[in-house]
């Protein structure tokens, strides 16, 4: 297992380099320029000077090498300096957002907490709803509960979040007035009252995303349970005279969880990626909102850095999912 | 009309209720929401309106504009004029006198040096200053004494109210930005996000593209203001969500830029929690005619250049007919509701500068058909007009935008009725406005017969704006397709009149010339077909008092006067 | 061999196992797959009943319904005086130790995430109050009994060979000292070289522990080796139920005859019976023919066969056949032989 992990990690390095180059070229070749955000009242020569000041007029190769250096040397060094008070970075230029002129990693640092809180909670809530629904739906296949579960999953799958989110806003914020429509990122939980406030402002985005997440995972859970429910070893367990609870929760569930855990692990990078639409809708202003904002403004350093971080996360969680699979399923050995 | 009455009502309530004004910091918090979040608080490094408006709560210019576009003093004792001697007789310099005892929010005094530094900061060639045009023609800025700033121009400057005037050109604190000049400008994250200013508020917290938190400035020059102890600007989402947060849920007091469909405007107003206000600046949605031939058969470098006049649109009768066939009132109602009104001018406001040209408002389909008949374009077998065996075919491009696509569809219907074969094209705005000389789809290259977008004049004086239509400003391969004269309109008489305008001092005379120039490109030549005069729709809560919508400066120009209605 | 004095250990009476078919948008109940359609037989204690038939004839379903791994649609399964089909879930669970099953696919029937020791001892946790040491002792005992090395106790099923896995399956079945074991094709998934070992193991265990088997298989020669009596199934019904030797010597039911004609005769001195090739396909159990289930393919079918379903009847002592050929007489062999000759002549 260890050699397998190490080999995969080594293999990931060239993969990520290629990915970074591809992302850089794609982002660069994508139509649009930071100029398009500048109002028409700004004369052309001023525009040109603004672009020059950003360094956006440099050849793509130069910018790529600079970005690599900044990402792999300056940023880690700056982080290290921040922790230990050293001066490895030597005041070198960090990756700056073209849009806000602030260091990209500072922005990411500001945004990670609300993304993890909101999107992470939504993911957790989704899983917690999905597992029982999936298990019971499979156990009572074609029952009324299963039909309702299927309907729920279909709604979660097919209704886009901008629609379900707006609906939730109209019901819970406009009509009932229970929850705020704009997430307050400056709210710090210090006491019970602020904790309640935090729960209130998380409620609607978590509902919106939780529904979508639960829909996906409950289907995986259900089909995995169904796959295992008909297996001979389940019959064996029944023949042994085990109670239904043991049969379902121990024998069937534990085996059914293997693919589901993998799916859940593979979904984790999307938590870090944020939820572009939901974050925008509720003003959560996490990573997803940062990405879409940067794309709109053709903020290349921001888009490039975020896209690459997602790539790293996806590659890592693929590896983690593989390792988990090996740990959970004794039949699988990576030697 | 309704809106105007509402505004007047609000203004009256304000003047008759001085008791409503509280002491400084007694009205709690005022909450803003912007559909685009604030990226930076330094207007010199951003041209985004969201950033400029947010910064206007903190940074102030020497003088600003009121709701009617009239210049008003902010940090100075009075507006310099020829009469009071503030402007030199030869129009080459302007001298500003700072208010006595003016303090930055950190308590240090504001001096003329700060203004001198600000000019140097923006005019530094390595700084990439977004407001460089405000310092156009500035030869030098000097501190005559600690409270006197003198701006000297390279030549006579009939409109000297550019540098240090309006929200786009505020004064920075020299002490804070001294190390941020030139190439270092973008790297000064802290000063850029939390500038020290003279405005009614100071920044206490800033998260990029998310939230700005502000507290009242203890050192603000009026001891009774601001009424609010703190302010917060929450950004992100969309116009609909921002409007809802003010008009339906009442979570926020003021939402800037809530341009939503007319029917949503009505239903949100019905909730009774707030009202929409419109700032009509100079933004005009228009169709520009290409005076040159964009035929793809022409060699690259000659295509869409003055070498080849447009085979169809060079005829003014065709251009006029196309304009006559359009019903601008319908476009305005469908697209913008209260946020728009039909117009025939490229300079639609301020009133003193706008031509009384309204001839285009009424649709005249028959007149348009007659014109085309006269021009020799007669309907063919398929209903499409032809002349000399050539079909009347028009490629009509614009950006990807739901309202623009509605407009394209409507205009296509009218033109089809006229017997014109219309082909529509929608281009991603970041490409269309991106200015990439390598792309065929930029609005400058104009590889189409007509194109639609919106443009505006910066500030009240349209001199720069109107001068864009000079021959020399036509984009061409020679200038890497840069330039603002998209139509390649070229009339020596127009160029001559622009020259006169640049040297005319008398405001009434300037206004007369501007109107003539406006008419030359619109009703006289039909080169530009203005469609809708667009305003900025904003929303404010019924509990927020003192709002006076302003199109000529920041919408929060008088935020110090805002108060909580009790 | 047949001792009528003692009550049989297992009595099956009119067992039916229908799987409902739902179809259409509203998933209405539109029919049934009649996997087992009225099966009756007895098994004496210590006896091995072979159950043979083609794939899909319902023999495995009989095995599973017998232990109520399926809920039977109708009929009674009396084991040691208790009707399994009517027990409450809890009573059934307590009854489980008496009756066990060895499954066809030893790989699939063992939970892949449990070690050998866990698999074998799990029922002990459920049905005894032994402590861990006592359970482990029992696990070792069983491993010895089925010929597995004790060192393997903490391995996972996938680490064993097919034959070893089937030994685990047998050990697991034996854990609670059952009286009756359903062996559902226990050797079908094994290599030929291993098959004999496993069958011998089953025989040894039967001798030692006095077990009763229902041995389900499509391998006729293996059934001939292990079974005392044999039931031949066709399309959910028993065609013939006879003592082994009698059946193999002279099958009575035309289907049994066709089936056995395919068996290699181990004794070369005996004349090899000509092979009877049946025509057509087995009808769908969802829509069995109106008359005898075998009537569509039976070379000896006559009008009545297409109208009525024949019941299983004892036509000779110990021999039960469901066929109208034997409906009106009680075993005039002469007639039968004569008929057989004609048939063979026709089908050469």
PDB file of C-alpha atoms in Angstrom, chain B residues 104 106 108-109 113-114 117 172-180 191 196:
ATOM      1  CA  UNK B 104      -7.738  62.930   7.571  1.00  0.00           C
ATOM      2  CA  UNK B 106      -6.385  59.442  11.317  1.00  0.00           C
ATOM      3  CA  UNK B 108      -3.469  64.365  10.612  1.00  0.00           C
ATOM      4  CA  UNK B 109      -4.069  67.575   8.636  1.00  0.00           C
ATOM      5  CA  UNK B 113       0.999  68.286  -0.603  1.00  0.00           C
ATOM      6  CA  UNK B 114      -1.522  65.451  -0.533  1.00  0.00           C
ATOM      7  CA  UNK B 117       1.196  63.656  -4.405  1.00  0.00           C
ATOM      8  CA  UNK B 172      -5.096  60.237  -1.457  1.00  0.00           C
ATOM      9  CA  UNK B 173      -3.144  60.687   1.744  1.00  0.00           C
ATOM     10  CA  UNK B 174       0.510  61.168   0.853  1.00  0.00           C
ATOM     11  CA  UNK B 175       1.722  59.624   4.108  1.00  0.00           C
ATOM     12  CA  UNK B 176      -0.146  56.399   3.411  1.00  0.00           C
ATOM     13  CA  UNK B 177       0.654  56.019  -0.299  1.00  0.00           C
ATOM     14  CA  UNK B 178       4.172  57.469  -0.459  1.00  0.00           C
ATOM     15  CA  UNK B 179       5.692  54.017  -0.940  1.00  0.00           C
ATOM     16  CA  UNK B 180       3.051  52.948  -3.435  1.00  0.00           C
ATOM     17  CA  UNK B 191      -3.486  51.023   1.506  1.00  0.00           C
ATOM     18  CA  UNK B 196      -7.344  56.834   4.785  1.00  0.00           C
TER      19      UNK B 196
END
